């Protein structure tokens, strides 16, 4: 997996006023923490993280504290928050990692092939879109593929059918069903509506853990005013 280089500035000022000023300048408040270090407030450029928020990217985080002191840490993005309306990146939560210690992550499942049962009139139902694994940071795959071309009506594939490397441990149950082919008569009206709506769903705004840490560090930040001048409305996903 590729590594992402990100520069951060150590943050001395805390509180909701300081956080607003940071966002008004187009930057994002952040925090880095880990087993062997105290939490440290930071400032990052949200554009440096564009496209990497949900990718399990390994980040080489260079922290500048003043004009001379510079440290580099290997981290991953643990959590983040985005404004629900403006799509502005509100906060990033970095977690320090060791490249020789296994960590638990989730990775997406990509279905490949066209199921035989679908060509015969069946309906494909994907019940899982990601799995949880444990491995060394350098062994984290971008995704795991599942060939569904041989699936007939009534067939299903589970987590145990995935082909993953020996260096990866499954946390998700091998018995959890990922995909199945059913006859149209087996689909209820509610399930049909869910299948039609699934592509239109917006991603959840995540970051409860980050919010709690930020509140501890900054005594409870508030979101910026709805019409703050200079807000950057670009998408950082």
PDB file of N, CA and C in Angstrom, residues 31 37 40 50 53 57 94 105-106 124 134 175 184 189 191 209 224-225 236:
ATOM      1  N   UNK A  31      -5.945  15.885  15.544  1.00  0.00           N
ATOM      2  CA  UNK A  31      -5.278  15.402  16.746  1.00  0.00           C
ATOM      3  C   UNK A  31      -4.575  14.098  16.385  1.00  0.00           C
ATOM      4  N   UNK A  37       2.214   7.780  23.243  1.00  0.00           N
ATOM      5  CA  UNK A  37       2.325   9.243  23.197  1.00  0.00           C
ATOM      6  C   UNK A  37       1.047   9.873  23.714  1.00  0.00           C
ATOM      7  N   UNK A  40      -1.967  15.070  20.820  1.00  0.00           N
ATOM      8  CA  UNK A  40      -1.392  16.363  20.446  1.00  0.00           C
ATOM      9  C   UNK A  40      -2.284  17.049  19.418  1.00  0.00           C
ATOM     10  N   UNK A  50      -7.236  14.669   0.541  1.00  0.00           N
ATOM     11  CA  UNK A  50      -8.299  14.425  -0.436  1.00  0.00           C
ATOM     12  C   UNK A  50      -8.143  13.043  -1.056  1.00  0.00           C
ATOM     13  N   UNK A  53      -9.418   9.623   2.885  1.00  0.00           N
ATOM     14  CA  UNK A  53     -10.090   9.525   4.175  1.00  0.00           C
ATOM     15  C   UNK A  53     -10.592   8.126   4.479  1.00  0.00           C
ATOM     16  N   UNK A  57      -5.143   4.453   4.262  1.00  0.00           N
ATOM     17  CA  UNK A  57      -3.827   4.938   3.850  1.00  0.00           C
ATOM     18  C   UNK A  57      -2.878   5.022   5.042  1.00  0.00           C
ATOM     19  N   UNK A  94      -5.814  11.195  13.860  1.00  0.00           N
ATOM     20  CA  UNK A  94      -4.714  10.317  13.443  1.00  0.00           C
ATOM     21  C   UNK A  94      -4.338   9.385  14.594  1.00  0.00           C
ATOM     22  N   UNK A 105      -8.554  -3.510  10.650  1.00  0.00           N
ATOM     23  CA  UNK A 105      -9.115  -2.529   9.719  1.00  0.00           C
ATOM     24  C   UNK A 105     -10.269  -3.179   8.967  1.00  0.00           C
ATOM     25  N   UNK A 106     -11.070  -2.359   8.305  1.00  0.00           N
ATOM     26  CA  UNK A 106     -12.101  -2.864   7.408  1.00  0.00           C
ATOM     27  C   UNK A 106     -11.682  -2.566   5.974  1.00  0.00           C
ATOM     28  N   UNK A 124     -29.702 -10.419  -7.557  1.00  0.00           N
ATOM     29  CA  UNK A 124     -28.536 -10.449  -6.681  1.00  0.00           C
ATOM     30  C   UNK A 124     -28.767  -9.568  -5.464  1.00  0.00           C
ATOM     31  N   UNK A 134      -7.329  -8.396  10.235  1.00  0.00           N
ATOM     32  CA  UNK A 134      -6.201  -7.975  11.055  1.00  0.00           C
ATOM     33  C   UNK A 134      -4.925  -8.386  10.348  1.00  0.00           C
ATOM     34  N   UNK A 175     -18.794 -17.457   8.377  1.00  0.00           N
ATOM     35  CA  UNK A 175     -20.146 -17.878   8.008  1.00  0.00           C
ATOM     36  C   UNK A 175     -21.039 -16.721   7.561  1.00  0.00           C
ATOM     37  N   UNK A 184     -37.210 -13.344  -7.883  1.00  0.00           N
ATOM     38  CA  UNK A 184     -37.910 -12.075  -7.652  1.00  0.00           C
ATOM     39  C   UNK A 184     -39.053 -12.192  -6.649  1.00  0.00           C
ATOM     40  N   UNK A 189     -41.583  -5.962  -0.726  1.00  0.00           N
ATOM     41  CA  UNK A 189     -41.678  -4.596  -1.229  1.00  0.00           C
ATOM     42  C   UNK A 189     -40.659  -3.687  -0.550  1.00  0.00           C
ATOM     43  N   UNK A 191     -37.722  -4.605   0.738  1.00  0.00           N
ATOM     44  CA  UNK A 191     -36.391  -4.932   0.248  1.00  0.00           C
ATOM     45  C   UNK A 191     -36.157  -4.354  -1.133  1.00  0.00           C
ATOM     46  N   UNK A 209     -15.453   9.452  17.927  1.00  0.00           N
ATOM     47  CA  UNK A 209     -14.242   9.335  18.728  1.00  0.00           C
ATOM     48  C   UNK A 209     -13.419  10.609  18.636  1.00  0.00           C
ATOM     49  N   UNK A 224     -18.661  26.049  12.931  1.00  0.00           N
ATOM     50  CA  UNK A 224     -18.659  27.456  12.545  1.00  0.00           C
ATOM     51  C   UNK A 224     -20.026  27.912  12.133  1.00  0.00           C
ATOM     52  N   UNK A 225     -20.205  29.253  12.139  1.00  0.00           N
ATOM     53  CA  UNK A 225     -21.472  29.819  11.714  1.00  0.00           C
ATOM     54  C   UNK A 225     -21.783  29.388  10.301  1.00  0.00           C
ATOM     55  N   UNK A 236     -13.638  16.612   0.028  1.00  0.00           N
ATOM     56  CA  UNK A 236     -12.341  16.053   0.334  1.00  0.00           C
ATOM     57  C   UNK A 236     -12.325  14.535   0.301  1.00  0.00           C
TER      58      UNK A 236
END
